[in-house]
PDB file of C-alpha atoms in Angstrom:
ATOM      1  CA  MET S   1       0.566 -13.352   0.509  1.00  0.00           C
ATOM      2  CA  LYS S   2       0.556 -11.098  -2.515  1.00  0.00           C
ATOM      3  CA  LEU S   3      -0.104  -7.368  -2.844  1.00  0.00           C
ATOM      4  CA  TRP S   4      -2.353  -6.078  -5.594  1.00  0.00           C
ATOM      5  CA  ILE S   5      -2.668  -2.305  -6.048  1.00  0.00           C
ATOM      6  CA  SER S   6      -5.163  -0.574  -8.290  1.00  0.00           C
ATOM      7  CA  GLY S   7      -6.449   2.944  -8.291  1.00  0.00           C
ATOM      8  CA  GLU S   8      -9.204   5.422  -8.872  1.00  0.00           C
ATOM      9  CA  ILE S   9      -6.837   8.041 -10.189  1.00  0.00           C
ATOM     10  CA  ASP S  10      -7.392  11.515 -11.623  1.00  0.00           C
ATOM     11  CA  SER S  11      -5.988  11.669 -15.151  1.00  0.00           C
ATOM     12  CA  ILE S  12      -3.653  14.520 -14.202  1.00  0.00           C
ATOM     13  CA  VAL S  13      -1.569  12.143 -12.023  1.00  0.00           C
ATOM     14  CA  SER S  14      -2.300   8.784 -13.667  1.00  0.00           C
ATOM     15  CA  ASP S  15       1.073   8.400 -15.395  1.00  0.00           C
ATOM     16  CA  SER S  16       3.105   9.281 -12.314  1.00  0.00           C
ATOM     17  CA  PHE S  17       0.908   7.026 -10.146  1.00  0.00           C
ATOM     18  CA  ARG S  18       1.413   4.092 -12.510  1.00  0.00           C
ATOM     19  CA  VAL S  19       5.208   4.440 -12.294  1.00  0.00           C
ATOM     20  CA  VAL S  20       5.172   4.661  -8.493  1.00  0.00           C
ATOM     21  CA  ARG S  21       2.624   1.851  -8.124  1.00  0.00           C
ATOM     22  CA  ASN S  22       4.628  -0.532 -10.299  1.00  0.00           C
ATOM     23  CA  TYR S  23       7.824   0.221  -8.387  1.00  0.00           C
ATOM     24  CA  ILE S  24       6.271  -0.135  -4.921  1.00  0.00           C
ATOM     25  CA  GLU S  25       4.150  -3.176  -5.788  1.00  0.00           C
ATOM     26  CA  LYS S  26       7.161  -5.029  -7.225  1.00  0.00           C
ATOM     27  CA  ASN S  27       9.362  -4.255  -4.222  1.00  0.00           C
ATOM     28  CA  ILE S  28       6.712  -5.189  -1.665  1.00  0.00           C
ATOM     29  CA  ASN S  29       5.812  -8.422  -3.459  1.00  0.00           C
ATOM     30  CA  ASN S  30       9.508  -9.366  -3.373  1.00  0.00           C
ATOM     31  CA  ILE S  31       9.456  -8.818   0.397  1.00  0.00           C
ATOM     32  CA  LEU S  32       6.205 -10.768   0.785  1.00  0.00           C
ATOM     33  CA  ALA S  33       7.595 -13.706  -1.202  1.00  0.00           C
ATOM     34  CA  SER S  34      10.604 -14.056   1.066  1.00  0.00           C
ATOM     35  CA  ASN S  35       8.836 -13.635   4.430  1.00  0.00           C
ATOM     36  CA  ASN S  36       6.062 -15.360   6.343  1.00  0.00           C
ATOM     37  CA  TYR S  37       3.295 -13.198   7.760  1.00  0.00           C
ATOM     38  CA  GLY S  38       0.921 -16.073   8.497  1.00  0.00           C
ATOM     39  CA  ASP S  39      -1.910 -17.557   6.479  1.00  0.00           C
ATOM     40  CA  GLY S  40      -4.598 -15.076   7.500  1.00  0.00           C
ATOM     41  CA  VAL S  41      -4.238 -12.868   4.415  1.00  0.00           C
ATOM     42  CA  LEU S  42      -3.463 -14.390   1.027  1.00  0.00           C
ATOM     43  CA  SER S  43      -4.365 -11.395  -1.123  1.00  0.00           C
ATOM     44  CA  TRP S  44      -3.742  -7.862   0.152  1.00  0.00           C
ATOM     45  CA  ASP S  45      -5.905  -5.888  -2.278  1.00  0.00           C
ATOM     46  CA  VAL S  46      -5.647  -2.112  -2.100  1.00  0.00           C
ATOM     47  CA  ILE S  47      -7.366   0.521  -4.222  1.00  0.00           C
ATOM     48  CA  VAL S  48      -5.705   3.916  -3.970  1.00  0.00           C
ATOM     49  CA  VAL S  49      -7.972   6.916  -4.549  1.00  0.00           C
ATOM     50  CA  ILE S  50      -6.261  10.062  -5.844  1.00  0.00           C
ATOM     51  CA  SER S  51      -9.039  12.322  -7.033  1.00  0.00           C
ATOM     52  CA  LYS S  52     -10.832  15.533  -6.190  1.00  0.00           C
ATOM     53  CA  ASP S  53     -13.903  13.328  -5.537  1.00  0.00           C
ATOM     54  CA  LYS S  54     -12.287  11.487  -2.659  1.00  0.00           C
ATOM     55  CA  GLY S  55     -15.010   9.029  -1.756  1.00  0.00           C
ATOM     56  CA  LYS S  56     -14.516   7.212   1.516  1.00  0.00           C
ATOM     57  CA  GLU S  57     -12.025   4.778   2.926  1.00  0.00           C
ATOM     58  CA  VAL S  58     -12.921   1.096   3.056  1.00  0.00           C
ATOM     59  CA  PHE S  59     -11.320  -1.621   5.185  1.00  0.00           C
ATOM     60  CA  LYS S  60     -12.883  -5.049   4.713  1.00  0.00           C
ATOM     61  CA  TYR S  61     -11.668  -8.606   5.078  1.00  0.00           C
ATOM     62  CA  ASN S  62     -13.145 -11.686   3.416  1.00  0.00           C
ATOM     63  CA  LYS S  63     -12.436 -14.529   5.829  1.00  0.00           C
ATOM     64  CA  LYS S  64     -13.415 -17.260   3.363  1.00  0.00           C
ATOM     65  CA  ASN S  65     -11.061 -16.078   0.596  1.00  0.00           C
ATOM     66  CA  LYS S  66      -8.524 -14.531   3.009  1.00  0.00           C
ATOM     67  CA  GLU S  67      -8.403 -11.326   1.004  1.00  0.00           C
ATOM     68  CA  THR S  68      -8.783  -7.667   1.788  1.00  0.00           C
ATOM     69  CA  ASP S  69     -10.848  -4.947   0.161  1.00  0.00           C
ATOM     70  CA  ILE S  70      -9.136  -1.707   1.075  1.00  0.00           C
ATOM     71  CA  HIS S  71      -9.651   1.779  -0.339  1.00  0.00           C
ATOM     72  CA  VAL S  72      -7.201   4.419   0.881  1.00  0.00           C
ATOM     73  CA  ILE S  73      -7.238   8.083  -0.065  1.00  0.00           C
ATOM     74  CA  LEU S  74      -4.178  10.105  -1.037  1.00  0.00           C
ATOM     75  CA  ASP S  75      -4.369  13.874  -1.275  1.00  0.00           C
ATOM     76  CA  ILE S  76      -4.239  14.751  -4.979  1.00  0.00           C
ATOM     77  CA  ASP S  77      -2.498  18.095  -4.454  1.00  0.00           C
ATOM     78  CA  ARG S  78       0.218  16.547  -2.294  1.00  0.00           C
ATOM     79  CA  PHE S  79       0.754  13.732  -4.772  1.00  0.00           C
ATOM     80  CA  LYS S  80       0.800  16.119  -7.724  1.00  0.00           C
ATOM     81  CA  THR S  81       3.380  18.458  -6.188  1.00  0.00           C
ATOM     82  CA  SER S  82       5.666  15.734  -4.799  1.00  0.00           C
ATOM     83  CA  ASP S  83       8.770  14.470  -6.530  1.00  0.00           C
ATOM     84  CA  SER S  84       9.341  10.775  -7.249  1.00  0.00           C
ATOM     85  CA  LEU S  85      10.626  10.056  -3.738  1.00  0.00           C
ATOM     86  CA  GLY S  86       7.731  11.933  -2.146  1.00  0.00           C
ATOM     87  CA  ARG S  87       5.189   9.979  -4.187  1.00  0.00           C
ATOM     88  CA  LYS S  88       6.785   6.681  -3.201  1.00  0.00           C
ATOM     89  CA  MET S  89       6.686   7.716   0.456  1.00  0.00           C
ATOM     90  CA  LEU S  90       3.028   8.773   0.189  1.00  0.00           C
ATOM     91  CA  LEU S  91       2.048   5.426  -1.319  1.00  0.00           C
ATOM     92  CA  LEU S  92       4.104   3.466   1.215  1.00  0.00           C
ATOM     93  CA  ASP S  93       2.578   5.462   4.077  1.00  0.00           C
ATOM     94  CA  SER S  94      -0.916   4.652   2.810  1.00  0.00           C
ATOM     95  CA  LEU S  95      -0.030   0.947   2.643  1.00  0.00           C
ATOM     96  CA  ILE S  96       1.401   1.029   6.173  1.00  0.00           C
ATOM     97  CA  TYR S  97      -1.813   2.732   7.276  1.00  0.00           C
ATOM     98  CA  SER S  98      -3.839  -0.039   5.634  1.00  0.00           C
ATOM     99  CA  VAL S  99      -1.855  -2.676   7.557  1.00  0.00           C
ATOM    100  CA  GLU S 100      -2.482  -0.790  10.809  1.00  0.00           C
ATOM    101  CA  ARG S 101      -6.206  -0.709  10.078  1.00  0.00           C
ATOM    102  CA  LEU S 102      -6.239  -4.424   9.241  1.00  0.00           C
ATOM    103  CA  SER S 103      -5.211  -5.102  12.823  1.00  0.00           C
ATOM    104  CA  THR S 104      -8.653  -3.865  13.920  1.00  0.00           C
ATOM    105  CA  LEU S 105     -10.503  -6.462  11.824  1.00  0.00           C
ATOM    106  CA  GLY S 106      -9.652  -9.471  13.998  1.00  0.00           C
ATOM    107  CA  ILE S 107      -7.734 -11.389  11.343  1.00  0.00           C
ATOM    108  CA  TYR S 108      -6.399 -14.628  12.764  1.00  0.00           C
ATOM    109  CA  ASP S 109      -2.879 -15.759  11.807  1.00  0.00           C
ATOM    110  CA  PHE S 110      -1.625 -12.496  10.331  1.00  0.00           C
ATOM    111  CA  ASN S 111       1.545 -10.845  11.632  1.00  0.00           C
ATOM    112  CA  ASN S 112       0.741  -7.243  10.824  1.00  0.00           C
ATOM    113  CA  ILE S 113       3.503  -5.968  13.121  1.00  0.00           C
ATOM    114  CA  LYS S 114       6.215  -7.796  11.162  1.00  0.00           C
ATOM    115  CA  LEU S 115       4.731  -6.593   7.868  1.00  0.00           C
ATOM    116  CA  LYS S 116       4.555  -3.017   9.115  1.00  0.00           C
ATOM    117  CA  ASN S 117       8.186  -3.178  10.263  1.00  0.00           C
ATOM    118  CA  ASP S 118       9.270  -4.588   6.895  1.00  0.00           C
ATOM    119  CA  LEU S 119       7.440  -1.774   5.087  1.00  0.00           C
ATOM    120  CA  HIS S 120       9.203   0.799   7.259  1.00  0.00           C
ATOM    121  CA  GLY S 121      12.466  -0.921   6.329  1.00  0.00           C
ATOM    122  CA  LEU S 122      11.597  -0.573   2.649  1.00  0.00           C
ATOM    123  CA  LYS S 123      10.904   3.140   3.181  1.00  0.00           C
ATOM    124  CA  GLU S 124      14.368   3.539   4.664  1.00  0.00           C
ATOM    125  CA  ILE S 125      16.002   1.669   1.761  1.00  0.00           C
ATOM    126  CA  ILE S 126      14.179   3.773  -0.844  1.00  0.00           C
ATOM    127  CA  PHE S 127      15.010   6.994   0.982  1.00  0.00           C
ATOM    128  CA  ASN S 128      18.696   6.060   1.172  1.00  0.00           C
ATOM    129  CA  GLN S 129      18.765   5.148  -2.529  1.00  0.00           C
ATOM    130  CA  HIS S 130      17.421   8.585  -3.418  1.00  0.00           C
ATOM    131  CA  ALA S 131      19.863  10.317  -1.076  1.00  0.00           C
ATOM    132  CA  ASN S 132      22.873   8.877  -2.900  1.00  0.00           C
TER     133      ASN S 132
END
């Protein structure tokens, strides 16, 4: 499985989002490469929406291609006023939320509980790195 993150991002936070996205995506893909979550999801595709025009959340699964189409919304004011650690936590929380929602789509052979636990572990690692 591989994570792909894109965004519909307001220009006022686009640079800070890009930095956080690259960091989180790299770290999660390292975790995904070294763990087995089943063959149910090959491409975990997430579009993060950080804009005053929020749109709506989307949670879809393509069984044939084993890929997701997820749109999650982050509050622009919270993202804008957060520091680097806060932004990382906001993005990680939205990804954990997306995994929780995937469990409602009836995906066969996908260990969402293990993935969710591993993402919580990553949150703890990142938090501890910032605390030192």
